[in-house]
PDB file of C-alpha atoms in Angstrom:
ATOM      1  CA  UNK A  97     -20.121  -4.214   8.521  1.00  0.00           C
ATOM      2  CA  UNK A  98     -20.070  -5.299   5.185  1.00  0.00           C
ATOM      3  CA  UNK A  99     -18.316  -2.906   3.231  1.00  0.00           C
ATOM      4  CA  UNK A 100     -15.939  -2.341   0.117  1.00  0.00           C
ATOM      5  CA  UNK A 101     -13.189  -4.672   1.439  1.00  0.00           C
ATOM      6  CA  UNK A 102     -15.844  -7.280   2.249  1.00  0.00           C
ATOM      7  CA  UNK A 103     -18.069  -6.527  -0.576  1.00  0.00           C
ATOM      8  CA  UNK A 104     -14.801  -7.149  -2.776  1.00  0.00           C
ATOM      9  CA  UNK A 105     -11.980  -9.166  -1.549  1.00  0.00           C
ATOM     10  CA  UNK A 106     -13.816 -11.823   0.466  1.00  0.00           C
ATOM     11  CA  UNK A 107     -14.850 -14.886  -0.291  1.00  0.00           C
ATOM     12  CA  UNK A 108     -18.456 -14.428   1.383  1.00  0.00           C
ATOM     13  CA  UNK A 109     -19.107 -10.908  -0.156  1.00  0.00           C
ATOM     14  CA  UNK A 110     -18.246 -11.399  -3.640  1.00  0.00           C
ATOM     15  CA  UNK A 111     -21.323 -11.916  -5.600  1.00  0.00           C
ATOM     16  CA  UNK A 112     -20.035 -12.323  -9.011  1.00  0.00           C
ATOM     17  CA  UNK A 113     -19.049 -15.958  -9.626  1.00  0.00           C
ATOM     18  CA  UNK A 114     -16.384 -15.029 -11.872  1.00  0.00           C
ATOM     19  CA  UNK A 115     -14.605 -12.976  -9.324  1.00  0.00           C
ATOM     20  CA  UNK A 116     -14.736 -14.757  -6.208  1.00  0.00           C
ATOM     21  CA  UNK A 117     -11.888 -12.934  -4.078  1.00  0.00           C
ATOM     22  CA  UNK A 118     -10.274 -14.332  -0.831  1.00  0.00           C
ATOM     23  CA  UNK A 119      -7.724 -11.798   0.439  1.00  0.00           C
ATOM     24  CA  UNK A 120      -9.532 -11.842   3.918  1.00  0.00           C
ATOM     25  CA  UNK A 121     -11.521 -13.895   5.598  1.00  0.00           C
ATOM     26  CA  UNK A 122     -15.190 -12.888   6.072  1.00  0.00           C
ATOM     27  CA  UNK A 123     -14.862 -11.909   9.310  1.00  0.00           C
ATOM     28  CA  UNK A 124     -11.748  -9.995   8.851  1.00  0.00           C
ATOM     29  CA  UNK A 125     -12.851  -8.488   5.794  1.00  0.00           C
ATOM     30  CA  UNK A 126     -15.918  -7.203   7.882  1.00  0.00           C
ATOM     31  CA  UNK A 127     -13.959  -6.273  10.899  1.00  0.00           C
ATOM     32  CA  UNK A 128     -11.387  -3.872   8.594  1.00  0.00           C
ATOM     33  CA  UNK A 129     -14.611  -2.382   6.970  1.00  0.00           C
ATOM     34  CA  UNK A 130     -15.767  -1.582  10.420  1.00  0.00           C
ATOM     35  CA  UNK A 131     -12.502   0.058  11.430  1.00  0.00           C
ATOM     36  CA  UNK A 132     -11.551   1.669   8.640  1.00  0.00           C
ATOM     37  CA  UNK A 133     -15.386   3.751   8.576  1.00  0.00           C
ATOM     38  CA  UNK A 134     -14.818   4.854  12.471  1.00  0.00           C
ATOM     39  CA  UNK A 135     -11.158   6.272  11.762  1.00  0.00           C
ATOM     40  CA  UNK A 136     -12.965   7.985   8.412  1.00  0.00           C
ATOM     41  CA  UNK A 137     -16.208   8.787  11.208  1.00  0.00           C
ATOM     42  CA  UNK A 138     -13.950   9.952  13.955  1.00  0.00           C
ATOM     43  CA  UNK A 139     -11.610  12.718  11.370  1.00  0.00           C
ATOM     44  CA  UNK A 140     -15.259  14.035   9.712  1.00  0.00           C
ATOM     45  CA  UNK A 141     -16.223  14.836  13.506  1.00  0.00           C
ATOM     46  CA  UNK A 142     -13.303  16.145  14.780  1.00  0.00           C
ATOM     47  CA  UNK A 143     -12.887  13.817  17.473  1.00  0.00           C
ATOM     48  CA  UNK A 144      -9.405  12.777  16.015  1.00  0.00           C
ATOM     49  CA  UNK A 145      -6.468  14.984  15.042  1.00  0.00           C
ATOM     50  CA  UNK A 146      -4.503  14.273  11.714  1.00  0.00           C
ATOM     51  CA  UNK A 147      -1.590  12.975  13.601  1.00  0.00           C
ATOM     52  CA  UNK A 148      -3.788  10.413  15.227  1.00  0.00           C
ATOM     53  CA  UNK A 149      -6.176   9.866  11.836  1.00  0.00           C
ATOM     54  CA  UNK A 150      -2.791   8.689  10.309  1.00  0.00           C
ATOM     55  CA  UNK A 151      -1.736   6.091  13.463  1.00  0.00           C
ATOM     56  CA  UNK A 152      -4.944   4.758  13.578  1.00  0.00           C
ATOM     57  CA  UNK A 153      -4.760   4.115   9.416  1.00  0.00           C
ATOM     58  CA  UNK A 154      -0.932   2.857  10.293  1.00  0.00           C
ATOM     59  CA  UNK A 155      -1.821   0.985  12.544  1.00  0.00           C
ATOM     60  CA  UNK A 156      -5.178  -0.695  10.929  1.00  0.00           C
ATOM     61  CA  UNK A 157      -3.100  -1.652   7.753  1.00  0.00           C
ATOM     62  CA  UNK A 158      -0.318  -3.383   9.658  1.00  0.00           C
ATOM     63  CA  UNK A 159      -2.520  -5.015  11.487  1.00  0.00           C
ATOM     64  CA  UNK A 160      -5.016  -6.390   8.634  1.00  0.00           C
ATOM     65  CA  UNK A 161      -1.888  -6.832   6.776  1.00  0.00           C
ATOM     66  CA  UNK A 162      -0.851  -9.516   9.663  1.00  0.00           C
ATOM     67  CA  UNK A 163      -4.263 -11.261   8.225  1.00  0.00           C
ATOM     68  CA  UNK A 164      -4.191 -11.480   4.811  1.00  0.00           C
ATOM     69  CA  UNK A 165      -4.846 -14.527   3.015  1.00  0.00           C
ATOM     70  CA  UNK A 166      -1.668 -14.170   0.518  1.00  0.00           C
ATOM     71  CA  UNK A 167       2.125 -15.520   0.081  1.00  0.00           C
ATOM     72  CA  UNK A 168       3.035 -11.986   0.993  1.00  0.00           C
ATOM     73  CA  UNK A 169       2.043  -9.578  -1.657  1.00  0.00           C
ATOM     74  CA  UNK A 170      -1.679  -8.908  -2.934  1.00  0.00           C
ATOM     75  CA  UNK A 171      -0.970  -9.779  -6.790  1.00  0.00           C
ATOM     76  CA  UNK A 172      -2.829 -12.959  -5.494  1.00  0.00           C
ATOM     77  CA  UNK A 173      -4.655 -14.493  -3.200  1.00  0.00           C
ATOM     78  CA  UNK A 174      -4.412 -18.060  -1.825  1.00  0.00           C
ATOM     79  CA  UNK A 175      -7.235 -20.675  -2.691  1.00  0.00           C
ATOM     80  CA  UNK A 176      -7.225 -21.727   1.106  1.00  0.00           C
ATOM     81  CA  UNK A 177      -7.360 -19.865   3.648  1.00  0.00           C
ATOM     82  CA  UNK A 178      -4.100 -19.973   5.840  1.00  0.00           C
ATOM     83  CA  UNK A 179      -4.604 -20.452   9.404  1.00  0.00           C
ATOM     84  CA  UNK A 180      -3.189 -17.017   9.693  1.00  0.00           C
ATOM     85  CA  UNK A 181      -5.513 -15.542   7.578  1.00  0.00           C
ATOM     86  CA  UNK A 182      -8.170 -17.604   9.852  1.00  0.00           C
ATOM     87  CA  UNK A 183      -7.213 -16.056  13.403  1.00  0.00           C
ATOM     88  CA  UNK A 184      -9.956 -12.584  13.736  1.00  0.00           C
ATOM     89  CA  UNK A 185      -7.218  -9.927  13.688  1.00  0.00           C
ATOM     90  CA  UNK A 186      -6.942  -7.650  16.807  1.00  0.00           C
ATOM     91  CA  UNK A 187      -5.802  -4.498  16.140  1.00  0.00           C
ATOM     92  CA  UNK A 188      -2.264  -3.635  17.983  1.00  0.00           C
ATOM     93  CA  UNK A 189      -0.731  -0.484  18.027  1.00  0.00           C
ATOM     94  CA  UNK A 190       1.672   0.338  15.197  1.00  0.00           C
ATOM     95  CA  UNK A 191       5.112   0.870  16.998  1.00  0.00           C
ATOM     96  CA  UNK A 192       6.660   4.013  16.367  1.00  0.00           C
ATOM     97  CA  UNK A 193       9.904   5.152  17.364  1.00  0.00           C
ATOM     98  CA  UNK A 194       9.590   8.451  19.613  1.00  0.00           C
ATOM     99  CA  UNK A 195      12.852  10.819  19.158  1.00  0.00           C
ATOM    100  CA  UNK A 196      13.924  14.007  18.681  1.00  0.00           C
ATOM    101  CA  UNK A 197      15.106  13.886  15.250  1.00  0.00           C
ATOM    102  CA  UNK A 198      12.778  16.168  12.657  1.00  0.00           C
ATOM    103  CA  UNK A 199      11.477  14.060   9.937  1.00  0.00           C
ATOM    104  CA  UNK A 200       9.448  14.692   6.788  1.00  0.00           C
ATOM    105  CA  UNK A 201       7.573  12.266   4.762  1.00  0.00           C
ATOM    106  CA  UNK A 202       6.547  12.559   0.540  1.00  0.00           C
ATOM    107  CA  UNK A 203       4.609  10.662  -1.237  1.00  0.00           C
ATOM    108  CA  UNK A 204       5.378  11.932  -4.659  1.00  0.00           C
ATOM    109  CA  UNK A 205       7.504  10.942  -7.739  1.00  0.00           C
ATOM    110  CA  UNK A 206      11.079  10.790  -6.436  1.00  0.00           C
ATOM    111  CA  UNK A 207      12.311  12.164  -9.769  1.00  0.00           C
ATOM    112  CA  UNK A 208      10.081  15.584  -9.090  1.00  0.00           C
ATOM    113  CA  UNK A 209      10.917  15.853  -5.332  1.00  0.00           C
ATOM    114  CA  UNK A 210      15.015  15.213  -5.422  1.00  0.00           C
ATOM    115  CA  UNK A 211      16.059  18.223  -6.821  1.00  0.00           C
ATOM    116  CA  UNK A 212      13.990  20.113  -3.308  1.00  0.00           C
ATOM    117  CA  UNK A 213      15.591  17.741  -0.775  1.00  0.00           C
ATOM    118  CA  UNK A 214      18.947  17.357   0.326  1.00  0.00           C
ATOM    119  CA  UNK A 215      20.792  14.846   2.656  1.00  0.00           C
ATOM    120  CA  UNK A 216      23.541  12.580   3.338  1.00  0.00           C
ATOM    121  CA  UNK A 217      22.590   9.143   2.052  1.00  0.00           C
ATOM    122  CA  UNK A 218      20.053   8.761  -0.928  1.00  0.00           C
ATOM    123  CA  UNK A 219      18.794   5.220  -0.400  1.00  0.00           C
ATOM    124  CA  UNK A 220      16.733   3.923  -3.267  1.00  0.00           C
ATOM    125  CA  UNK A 221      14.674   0.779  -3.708  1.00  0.00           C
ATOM    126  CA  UNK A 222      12.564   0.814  -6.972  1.00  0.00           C
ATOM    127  CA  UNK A 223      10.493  -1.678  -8.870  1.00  0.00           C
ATOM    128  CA  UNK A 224      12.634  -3.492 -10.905  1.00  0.00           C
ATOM    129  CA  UNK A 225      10.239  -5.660 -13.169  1.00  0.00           C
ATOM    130  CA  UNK A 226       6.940  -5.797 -14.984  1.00  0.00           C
ATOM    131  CA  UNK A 227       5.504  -6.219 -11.103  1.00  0.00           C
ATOM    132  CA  UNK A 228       4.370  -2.346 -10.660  1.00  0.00           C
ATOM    133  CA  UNK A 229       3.984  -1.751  -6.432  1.00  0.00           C
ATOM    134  CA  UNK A 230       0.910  -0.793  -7.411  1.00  0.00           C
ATOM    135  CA  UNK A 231      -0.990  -3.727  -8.466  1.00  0.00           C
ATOM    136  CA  UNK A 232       1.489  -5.832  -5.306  1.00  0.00           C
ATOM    137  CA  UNK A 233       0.377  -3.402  -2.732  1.00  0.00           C
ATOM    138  CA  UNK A 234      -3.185  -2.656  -4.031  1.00  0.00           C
ATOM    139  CA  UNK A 235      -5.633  -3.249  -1.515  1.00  0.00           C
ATOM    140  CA  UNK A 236      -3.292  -1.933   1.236  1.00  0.00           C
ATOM    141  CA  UNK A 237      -3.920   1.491  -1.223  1.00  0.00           C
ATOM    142  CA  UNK A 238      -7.849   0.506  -0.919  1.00  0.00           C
ATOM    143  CA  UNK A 239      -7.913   0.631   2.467  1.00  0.00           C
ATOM    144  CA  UNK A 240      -5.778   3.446   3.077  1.00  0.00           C
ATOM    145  CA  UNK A 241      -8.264   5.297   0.814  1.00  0.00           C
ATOM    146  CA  UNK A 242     -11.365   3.933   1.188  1.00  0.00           C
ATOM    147  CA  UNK A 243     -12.224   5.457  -1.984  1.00  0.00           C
ATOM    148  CA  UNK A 244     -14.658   2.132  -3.162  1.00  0.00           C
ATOM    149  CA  UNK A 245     -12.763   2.210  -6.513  1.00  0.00           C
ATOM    150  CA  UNK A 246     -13.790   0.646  -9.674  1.00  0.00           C
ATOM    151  CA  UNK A 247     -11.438  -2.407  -9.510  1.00  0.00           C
ATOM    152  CA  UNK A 248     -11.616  -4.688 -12.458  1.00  0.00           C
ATOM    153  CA  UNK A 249     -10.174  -8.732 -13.183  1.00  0.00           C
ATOM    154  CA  UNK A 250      -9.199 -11.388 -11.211  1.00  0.00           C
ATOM    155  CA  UNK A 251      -7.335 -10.056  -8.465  1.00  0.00           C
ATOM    156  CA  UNK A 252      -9.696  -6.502  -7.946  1.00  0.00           C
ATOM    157  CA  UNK A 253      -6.799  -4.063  -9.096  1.00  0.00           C
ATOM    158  CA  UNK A 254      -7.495  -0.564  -8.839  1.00  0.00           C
ATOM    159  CA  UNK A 255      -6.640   1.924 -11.604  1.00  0.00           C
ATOM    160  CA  UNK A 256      -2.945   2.152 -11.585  1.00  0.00           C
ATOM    161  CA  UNK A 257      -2.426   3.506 -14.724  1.00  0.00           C
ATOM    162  CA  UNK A 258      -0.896   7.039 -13.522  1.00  0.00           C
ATOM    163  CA  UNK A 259       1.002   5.000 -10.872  1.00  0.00           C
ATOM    164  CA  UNK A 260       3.142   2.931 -13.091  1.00  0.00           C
ATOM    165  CA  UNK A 261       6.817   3.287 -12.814  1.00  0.00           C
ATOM    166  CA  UNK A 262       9.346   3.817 -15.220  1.00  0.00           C
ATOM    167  CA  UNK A 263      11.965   2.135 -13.317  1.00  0.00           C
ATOM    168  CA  UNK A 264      10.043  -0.943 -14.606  1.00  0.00           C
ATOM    169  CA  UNK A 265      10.618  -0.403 -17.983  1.00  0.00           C
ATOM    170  CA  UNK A 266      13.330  -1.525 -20.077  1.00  0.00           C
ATOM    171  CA  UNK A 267      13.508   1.448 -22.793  1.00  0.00           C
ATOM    172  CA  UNK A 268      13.091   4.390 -20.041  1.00  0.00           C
ATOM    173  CA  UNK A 269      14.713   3.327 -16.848  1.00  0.00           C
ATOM    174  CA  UNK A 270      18.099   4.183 -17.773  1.00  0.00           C
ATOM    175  CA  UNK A 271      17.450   7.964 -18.694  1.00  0.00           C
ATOM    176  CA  UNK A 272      15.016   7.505 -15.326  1.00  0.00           C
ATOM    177  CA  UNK A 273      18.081   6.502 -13.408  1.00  0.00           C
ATOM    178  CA  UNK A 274      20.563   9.255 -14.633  1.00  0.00           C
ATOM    179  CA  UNK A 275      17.283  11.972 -14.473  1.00  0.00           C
ATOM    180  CA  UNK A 276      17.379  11.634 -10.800  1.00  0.00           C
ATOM    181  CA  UNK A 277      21.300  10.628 -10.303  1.00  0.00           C
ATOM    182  CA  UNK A 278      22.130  14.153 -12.113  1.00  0.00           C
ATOM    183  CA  UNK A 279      19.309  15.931  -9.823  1.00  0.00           C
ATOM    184  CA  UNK A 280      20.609  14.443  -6.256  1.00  0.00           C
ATOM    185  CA  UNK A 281      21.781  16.628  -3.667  1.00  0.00           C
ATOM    186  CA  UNK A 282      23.203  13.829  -1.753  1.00  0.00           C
ATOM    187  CA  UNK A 283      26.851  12.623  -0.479  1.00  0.00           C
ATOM    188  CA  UNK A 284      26.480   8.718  -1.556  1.00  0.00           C
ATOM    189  CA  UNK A 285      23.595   6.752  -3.018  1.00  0.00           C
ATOM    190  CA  UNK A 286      22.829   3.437  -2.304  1.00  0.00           C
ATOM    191  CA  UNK A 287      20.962   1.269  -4.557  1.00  0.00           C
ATOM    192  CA  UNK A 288      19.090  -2.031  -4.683  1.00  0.00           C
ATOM    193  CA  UNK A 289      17.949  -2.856  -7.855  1.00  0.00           C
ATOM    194  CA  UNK A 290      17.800  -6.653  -9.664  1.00  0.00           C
ATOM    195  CA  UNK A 291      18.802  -7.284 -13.383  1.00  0.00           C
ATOM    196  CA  UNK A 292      15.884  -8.988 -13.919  1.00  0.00           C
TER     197      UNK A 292
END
């Protein structure tokens, strides 16, 4: 179908001149559009749980992932498509690894959650330039969503504004740093983080 992700990040669906996006091919682009509105058809009607809604997004955004038509982040897109990118992407199941150990998942600021988790090993991988994770990972967020955000320049970014991090900047990512050092209930704390 031709939907947001077509509409907006492929070369054959993007009507303004100015803003002529290749992140998927046409087909592809089309193909995740179909997808991703029969996961979003399938929760509405019941005929999925939530445990399944999330594979099936999982597994959808590995898989167009697998496709895209960039160097390996989505700050950019190539100018040609890669052969890669050219292949019509077949969705395979995301592989998950079945045991008994009890898990949870967040998907909040780290510095607000750490002082309600505990653990062992605090293993932390922030941004560590002017490169926010949200304007890298964007589409992938897009997709997940399938909000049809305004997007806006060169590249379609989303609205990141409340996502930026302050581990990317210079002035506040010290005080950041020892916030959430001071606040972890953790044995040891491993860190990878660049000087840049």
């Amino acid at each position: 179908i031709n939907g947001f992700i077509f509409k907006n990040y492929c070369l054959g669906g993007t009507k303004n001149q100015e803003f002529q996006r290749q992140y998927f091919s046409d087909k592809n682009g089309k193909r995740c559009d179909a997808i991703r509105t029969e996961i979003e058809n399938w929760k509405k009607e019941k005929l999925i749980t939530n445990n399944e809604y999330y594979f099936l997004l999982a597994t959808l955004l590995e898989t167009i992932d697998k496709s895209a038509n960039t160097a390996s982040v989505y700050g950019a897109y190539l100018k040609q498509l890669k052969k890669t990118a050219q292949r019509p992407f077949v969705l395979k199941s995301a592989q998950l690894i079945i045991n008994d150990q009890e898990h949870q998942v967040f998907n909040e600021d780290i510095n607000k959650l750490v002082s309600r988790v505990k653990g062992d090993i605090l293993y932390l991988d922030p941004p560590y330039n002017q490169r926010q994770y949200a304007t890298n990972y964007h589409i992938l967020e897009t997709v997940a969503k399938y909000d049809n955000p305004k997007i806006h320049g060169k590249t379609g970014l989303r609205d990141y504004q409340k996502q930026k991090s302050l581990y990317c900047s210079r002035p506040q990512v010290k005080k950041t740093f020892r916030d959430l050092i001071s606040k972890a209930k953790v044995k040891y704390i491993f860190l990878s983080y660049n000087n840049e």
